Amino acid sequence: MTIKTLYHSYQWMRSMQSGRITGRITQLPVVILMPHSACNCRCVMCDIWKGNSHVKKLEETDVRQLLEALQKFGTRKIVLSGGEALLNPLFFRFCEMIRREGIGIGLLSTGLTLKKHAAALVEWVDDIVVSLDGDEPLHDRIRNIPGAFQKLREGIEALRGLDPGFRITGRSVIQRLNFRSWENIVVAARELNLDSISFLPADLSSEAFNRKEGWSSERKSEVLPEITDLPELRHIIEHMLIRFHADFEHRFIAESPKKISLIYDYYAACHGLCDFPYKKCNAPWVSTVIEADGTVRPCFFHAPFGNIRDNPLEEIINSPWAIGFRKKLDITRDETCRKCVCSLYLNPVSTTTL
């Protein structure tokens, strides 16, 4: 660990201790930035694509102003998300600006255009997380894009051809349409030559992902496993823990066996059979989400703090409203946190590798 890393870790620990008490943030190790609001998939468990006719996107002036603030907050990594971040024609210009400030870059992508952008991605991006929903037929069905799996495969091959060590991982949302094919997803991740694969359940309760009024019961039923499916889901998880023991041990499956088992508990809780699993999360104290229209949120799921096109990020992050929110937030009791599917917990050591 370098002296610089130790200094950042010390500063962050001080910031976290102070932030828990005062609600004020002085360090933001991770920032999630959405350059473009549209998506090039039409996934069954997400409504982002339904807003494609009303595109919003960040401009160079937005990013330039943000970077001035993020330097003050000691930001170490910016994760470019969406929608599909690569749809913004200024994507690689943003990467150039971010890199110039010494900040790392990650990308969350559908994977459809990786091949087209492979050379520039290897040059500018540190790592990529791609979406994977099943083997080829099931992935294409859930994405509602013919040939999506093949495009993903070709993109990964192109990246590996340019840099065999380039880090590419997968993320899969386990839900009604693919839980029976869960083991096939692990096999597909191996065949695609991913470095690892992670899993999470579907978000059914929040207004994130272009669901401003949430989902109706009918819409939820398209994604939520039925109550009669739960014994089968439990059995599949138990079999996975045995079959893929080595993949858990060597972290090809990113989650621990215990965390994978909590996906069953989450869906059981959705049916009122138990409490929602406990999450260890410090996202509102260590990160922020900035959407394609400039909206600033403490995480994907909580209400906005403000907009960078109205006020500087420093003022938004430490506004009286934002400070009050963090001081009062108890993730064990807050309804949004209790039902969260994508909690984030960082410590000073882990962020050194981001």
Coordinates of C-alpha atoms in Angstrom, one line a residue:
M1 CA 0.0 0.0 0.0
T2 CA 1.5 3.3 -1.1
I3 CA 1.7 6.5 1.0
K4 CA -0.9 8.1 -1.3
T5 CA -3.2 5.2 -0.7
L6 CA -2.8 5.3 3.0
Y7 CA -3.5 9.0 3.0
H8 CA -6.7 8.5 1.0
S9 CA -7.8 5.7 3.3
Y10 CA -7.1 7.9 6.3
Q11 CA -9.0 10.8 4.8
W12 CA -12.0 8.6 3.9
M13 CA -12.2 7.0 7.4
R14 CA -12.3 10.5 8.9
S15 CA -14.9 11.5 6.4
M16 CA -17.1 8.4 7.2
Q17 CA -16.9 9.0 10.9
S18 CA -17.8 12.6 10.5
G19 CA -20.5 11.9 7.9
R20 CA -22.3 9.5 10.2
I21 CA -22.5 12.1 12.9
T22 CA -22.9 15.3 10.9
G23 CA -24.3 14.1 7.6
R24 CA -21.7 16.1 5.8
I25 CA -19.6 14.4 3.1
T26 CA -16.0 15.3 2.3
Q27 CA -15.0 12.2 0.4
L28 CA -16.8 10.5 -2.6
P29 CA -14.6 7.5 -3.6
V30 CA -17.1 6.2 -6.2
V31 CA -19.4 8.1 -8.6
I32 CA -21.9 6.5 -10.9
L33 CA -22.4 8.6 -14.0
M34 CA -25.1 8.1 -16.7
P35 CA -24.0 9.7 -19.9
H36 CA -27.1 8.7 -21.9
S37 CA -30.6 7.9 -20.8
A38 CA -31.6 5.5 -23.7
C39 CA -30.8 1.8 -23.9
N40 CA -30.3 -0.5 -26.9
C41 CA -32.0 -3.4 -25.2
R42 CA -35.7 -3.9 -24.3
C43 CA -35.3 -6.1 -21.2
V44 CA -38.4 -7.5 -19.5
M45 CA -37.2 -6.5 -16.0
C46 CA -36.3 -2.9 -16.8
D47 CA -38.3 0.1 -18.3
I48 CA -35.4 2.3 -19.2
W49 CA -35.9 1.6 -22.9
K50 CA -39.5 2.8 -22.7
G51 CA -38.1 6.4 -22.4
N52 CA -35.9 6.1 -25.6
S53 CA -38.2 8.6 -27.3
H54 CA -37.2 11.3 -24.8
V55 CA -33.4 11.1 -24.8
K56 CA -31.4 12.9 -22.2
K57 CA -27.6 13.1 -22.3
L58 CA -24.7 14.7 -20.5
E59 CA -22.7 17.3 -22.3
E60 CA -19.0 18.2 -22.1
T61 CA -19.7 21.2 -19.9
D62 CA -21.6 19.0 -17.4
V63 CA -18.6 16.6 -17.1
R64 CA -16.0 19.4 -16.9
Q65 CA -17.8 21.0 -14.0
L66 CA -18.3 17.7 -12.3
L67 CA -14.7 16.8 -12.5
E68 CA -13.7 20.1 -10.7
A69 CA -16.0 19.0 -7.8
L70 CA -14.9 15.4 -7.8
Q71 CA -11.2 16.4 -7.4
K72 CA -12.2 18.1 -4.2
F73 CA -14.1 14.9 -3.1
G74 CA -11.1 12.7 -3.8
T75 CA -13.0 10.5 -6.2
R76 CA -11.1 7.5 -7.3
K77 CA -13.4 5.8 -9.8
I78 CA -16.3 6.8 -12.0
V79 CA -18.6 4.0 -13.2
L80 CA -20.3 4.9 -16.5
S81 CA -23.8 3.4 -16.6
G82 CA -27.2 4.0 -18.2
G83 CA -29.2 3.0 -20.2
E84 CA -26.2 2.3 -22.4
A85 CA -23.4 4.8 -21.8
L86 CA -21.8 4.1 -25.2
L87 CA -24.8 5.7 -26.9
N88 CA -23.5 9.1 -26.0
P89 CA -21.3 10.3 -28.9
L90 CA -19.1 12.1 -26.4
F91 CA -18.4 8.9 -24.4
F92 CA -14.7 8.6 -25.2
R93 CA -14.2 12.4 -24.9
F94 CA -15.6 12.0 -21.3
C95 CA -13.2 9.2 -20.7
E96 CA -10.3 11.3 -21.9
M97 CA -11.4 14.1 -19.5
I98 CA -11.8 11.7 -16.6
R99 CA -8.4 10.0 -17.1
R100 CA -6.7 13.4 -17.3
E101 CA -7.8 13.9 -13.7
G102 CA -6.3 10.6 -12.6
I103 CA -9.6 8.9 -11.9
G104 CA -10.3 5.3 -12.8
I105 CA -13.1 4.4 -15.3
G106 CA -15.5 1.4 -15.2
L107 CA -18.3 0.7 -17.6
L108 CA -21.6 -1.1 -17.2
S109 CA -22.8 -2.2 -20.6
T110 CA -25.4 -4.3 -22.5
G111 CA -22.4 -5.5 -24.6
L112 CA -24.1 -5.0 -27.9
T113 CA -21.5 -2.5 -29.3
L114 CA -18.3 -3.7 -27.6
K115 CA -16.9 -5.0 -30.8
K116 CA -17.4 -1.7 -32.6
H117 CA -15.7 0.2 -29.8
A118 CA -13.1 -2.4 -28.7
A119 CA -9.9 -0.5 -29.5
A120 CA -11.1 2.7 -27.7
L121 CA -12.4 0.8 -24.8
V122 CA -9.1 -1.0 -24.2
E123 CA -7.4 2.4 -24.4
W124 CA -9.6 4.3 -22.1
V125 CA -11.6 2.0 -19.8
D126 CA -10.2 0.0 -16.9
D127 CA -12.9 -2.7 -16.7
I128 CA -16.3 -3.6 -18.1
V129 CA -19.3 -5.3 -16.5
V130 CA -21.7 -6.8 -19.1
S131 CA -25.3 -8.0 -18.6
L132 CA -25.9 -11.8 -19.0
D133 CA -29.3 -13.3 -18.7
G134 CA -29.0 -16.9 -19.8
D135 CA -27.6 -19.1 -22.6
E136 CA -28.0 -17.7 -26.1
P137 CA -31.8 -18.3 -26.7
L138 CA -32.8 -17.1 -23.2
H139 CA -30.5 -14.1 -23.2
D140 CA -31.9 -12.9 -26.5
R141 CA -35.5 -13.5 -25.3
I142 CA -35.0 -11.5 -22.0
R143 CA -33.2 -8.7 -23.8
N144 CA -35.8 -8.7 -26.6
I145 CA -32.9 -8.2 -29.1
P146 CA -32.3 -11.0 -31.7
G147 CA -28.6 -11.8 -31.8
A148 CA -27.8 -10.0 -28.6
F149 CA -25.8 -13.0 -27.2
Q150 CA -23.8 -13.3 -30.4
K151 CA -23.0 -9.6 -30.3
L152 CA -21.9 -9.9 -26.7
R153 CA -19.7 -12.8 -27.6
E154 CA -18.1 -11.0 -30.5
G155 CA -17.5 -7.9 -28.4
I156 CA -15.7 -9.9 -25.6
E157 CA -13.6 -11.7 -28.2
A158 CA -12.6 -8.4 -29.8
L159 CA -11.5 -7.0 -26.4
R160 CA -9.6 -10.2 -25.5
G161 CA -7.9 -10.1 -28.9
L162 CA -6.6 -6.7 -28.2
D163 CA -5.7 -7.2 -24.5
P164 CA -6.1 -10.8 -23.1
G165 CA -5.9 -9.4 -19.6
F166 CA -8.6 -6.8 -19.9
R167 CA -11.1 -7.3 -17.1
I168 CA -14.6 -8.2 -18.2
T169 CA -17.1 -9.5 -15.7
G170 CA -20.8 -10.4 -16.0
R171 CA -23.9 -9.4 -14.0
S172 CA -27.1 -11.3 -14.1
V173 CA -30.6 -10.5 -12.7
I174 CA -32.2 -13.7 -11.5
Q175 CA -36.0 -13.6 -12.0
R176 CA -39.0 -15.6 -13.1
L177 CA -37.8 -16.1 -16.7
N178 CA -34.3 -17.4 -15.9
F179 CA -34.1 -18.8 -12.4
R180 CA -34.5 -22.4 -13.8
S181 CA -31.6 -21.7 -16.1
W182 CA -29.3 -20.3 -13.4
E183 CA -26.7 -23.0 -13.7
N184 CA -26.7 -22.5 -17.5
I185 CA -25.8 -18.8 -16.9
V186 CA -22.7 -19.8 -15.0
V187 CA -21.7 -22.2 -17.9
A188 CA -22.4 -19.4 -20.4
A189 CA -20.2 -17.0 -18.4
R190 CA -17.4 -19.5 -18.6
E191 CA -17.9 -20.0 -22.4
L192 CA -17.9 -16.3 -22.9
N193 CA -14.5 -16.1 -21.2
L194 CA -15.7 -13.7 -18.5
D195 CA -13.5 -13.1 -15.4
S196 CA -16.4 -13.6 -13.1
I197 CA -20.2 -13.5 -12.8
S198 CA -22.4 -11.9 -10.2
F199 CA -26.1 -12.3 -9.4
L200 CA -28.8 -10.2 -7.9
P201 CA -32.6 -10.4 -7.8
A202 CA -34.9 -8.1 -9.7
D203 CA -35.9 -4.7 -8.3
L204 CA -39.7 -4.9 -7.9
S205 CA -40.5 -2.0 -5.6
S206 CA -38.6 1.2 -6.4
E207 CA -39.2 3.9 -8.9
A208 CA -35.7 3.5 -10.4
F209 CA -35.1 2.5 -14.0
N210 CA -37.7 4.8 -15.5
R211 CA -40.6 3.6 -13.3
K212 CA -41.7 6.9 -11.9
E213 CA -44.9 5.5 -10.4
G214 CA -43.5 2.0 -9.6
W215 CA -44.9 -1.2 -11.0
S216 CA -48.4 -2.6 -10.9
S217 CA -49.1 -6.0 -9.5
E218 CA -49.6 -7.3 -13.0
R219 CA -46.2 -5.9 -14.2
K220 CA -44.4 -7.4 -11.1
S221 CA -45.9 -10.8 -11.9
E222 CA -44.0 -10.9 -15.2
V223 CA -40.7 -10.9 -13.3
L224 CA -41.5 -12.2 -9.8
P225 CA -41.3 -16.0 -9.3
E226 CA -44.6 -17.4 -8.2
I227 CA -45.0 -18.5 -4.6
T228 CA -45.3 -22.1 -5.9
D229 CA -41.9 -21.6 -7.6
L230 CA -40.1 -21.0 -4.3
P231 CA -39.3 -24.6 -3.4
E232 CA -37.8 -25.1 -6.8
L233 CA -35.8 -22.0 -6.5
R234 CA -34.4 -23.1 -3.1
H235 CA -33.5 -26.5 -4.6
I236 CA -31.7 -24.9 -7.5
I237 CA -29.6 -22.8 -5.2
E238 CA -28.8 -25.8 -3.0
H239 CA -27.6 -27.7 -6.1
M240 CA -25.6 -24.7 -7.4
L241 CA -23.7 -24.5 -4.1
I242 CA -22.6 -28.1 -4.6
R243 CA -22.0 -28.1 -8.3
F244 CA -20.1 -24.8 -8.4
H245 CA -18.2 -25.2 -5.1
A246 CA -14.9 -24.4 -6.8
D247 CA -16.3 -21.4 -8.6
F248 CA -17.4 -19.9 -5.3
E249 CA -14.1 -20.7 -3.7
H250 CA -12.1 -19.1 -6.5
R251 CA -14.6 -16.2 -6.8
F252 CA -15.6 -16.9 -10.4
I253 CA -19.1 -16.5 -8.8
A254 CA -18.5 -13.2 -7.1
E255 CA -21.0 -13.6 -4.3
S256 CA -20.5 -15.9 -1.3
P257 CA -22.8 -18.9 -1.0
K258 CA -24.6 -17.1 1.8
K259 CA -25.3 -14.1 -0.4
I260 CA -26.6 -16.3 -3.2
S261 CA -29.0 -18.0 -0.8
L262 CA -30.4 -14.6 0.2
I263 CA -31.9 -14.3 -3.3
Y264 CA -34.4 -17.0 -2.2
D265 CA -35.1 -15.0 1.0
Y266 CA -35.7 -11.8 -1.1
Y267 CA -38.3 -13.5 -3.3
A268 CA -39.9 -15.2 -0.3
A269 CA -40.1 -11.8 1.4
C270 CA -41.8 -10.4 -1.7
H271 CA -44.5 -12.9 -1.1
G272 CA -44.7 -12.0 2.6
L273 CA -43.2 -15.2 3.9
C274 CA -40.3 -13.6 5.8
D275 CA -38.5 -10.3 6.3
F276 CA -36.3 -8.9 3.5
P277 CA -32.7 -9.9 4.0
Y278 CA -30.4 -7.5 5.9
K279 CA -28.0 -5.5 3.7
K280 CA -24.7 -3.9 4.7
C281 CA -24.6 -0.7 2.7
N282 CA -22.9 2.7 2.9
A283 CA -23.7 3.9 -0.6
P284 CA -25.2 7.3 0.4
W285 CA -22.0 8.1 2.4
V286 CA -19.4 7.0 -0.1
S287 CA -21.0 7.5 -3.6
T288 CA -23.5 9.3 -5.6
V289 CA -25.5 8.7 -8.8
I290 CA -25.7 11.4 -11.5
E291 CA -28.2 10.8 -14.2
A292 CA -28.2 11.8 -17.9
D293 CA -30.3 14.9 -17.2
G294 CA -28.0 16.0 -14.4
T295 CA -30.2 14.7 -11.5
V296 CA -28.2 13.8 -8.4
R297 CA -29.2 10.9 -6.2
P298 CA -27.6 9.3 -3.1
C299 CA -28.0 5.9 -4.8
F300 CA -30.1 4.4 -7.7
F301 CA -33.2 4.1 -5.5
H302 CA -33.6 7.0 -3.2
A303 CA -35.1 10.4 -4.2
P304 CA -33.0 13.1 -5.9
F305 CA -31.0 15.7 -4.0
G306 CA -30.9 18.2 -6.9
N307 CA -29.5 18.8 -10.4
I308 CA -26.0 19.8 -11.4
R309 CA -27.5 22.1 -14.1
D310 CA -29.1 24.1 -11.3
N311 CA -26.4 24.0 -8.6
P312 CA -22.8 22.9 -8.2
L313 CA -22.4 19.3 -7.0
E314 CA -20.7 20.4 -3.8
E315 CA -23.8 22.4 -2.8
I316 CA -26.1 19.6 -3.7
I317 CA -24.2 16.8 -1.9
N318 CA -24.0 18.9 1.3
S319 CA -27.3 20.8 1.1
P320 CA -29.4 20.9 4.2
W321 CA -31.8 18.4 2.6
A322 CA -29.0 16.0 1.8
I323 CA -27.4 16.3 5.2
G324 CA -30.7 15.7 6.9
F325 CA -31.4 12.7 4.8
R326 CA -28.1 11.0 5.7
K327 CA -28.3 11.9 9.4
K328 CA -31.8 10.3 9.6
L329 CA -31.2 7.3 7.3
D330 CA -31.3 3.9 9.0
I331 CA -30.9 1.3 6.4
T332 CA -32.3 -1.4 8.7
R333 CA -35.6 0.5 8.9
D334 CA -35.9 2.5 5.8
E335 CA -38.4 0.9 3.4
T336 CA -36.4 1.6 0.3
C337 CA -33.2 0.2 1.8
R338 CA -35.0 -2.9 3.2
K339 CA -36.2 -3.9 -0.3
C340 CA -33.0 -2.9 -2.1
V341 CA -31.5 -5.5 -4.5
C342 CA -28.2 -3.7 -5.2
S343 CA -26.6 -2.5 -1.9
L344 CA -23.0 -1.2 -2.0
Y345 CA -20.5 -1.5 0.8
L346 CA -17.0 0.0 0.5
N347 CA -14.2 0.3 2.9
P348 CA -10.9 2.2 2.5
V349 CA -9.0 -0.9 1.6
S350 CA -11.4 -2.1 -1.1
T351 CA -11.6 1.2 -2.9
T352 CA -7.8 1.1 -3.6
T353 CA -8.5 -1.5 -6.3
L354 CA -11.5 0.2 -7.9

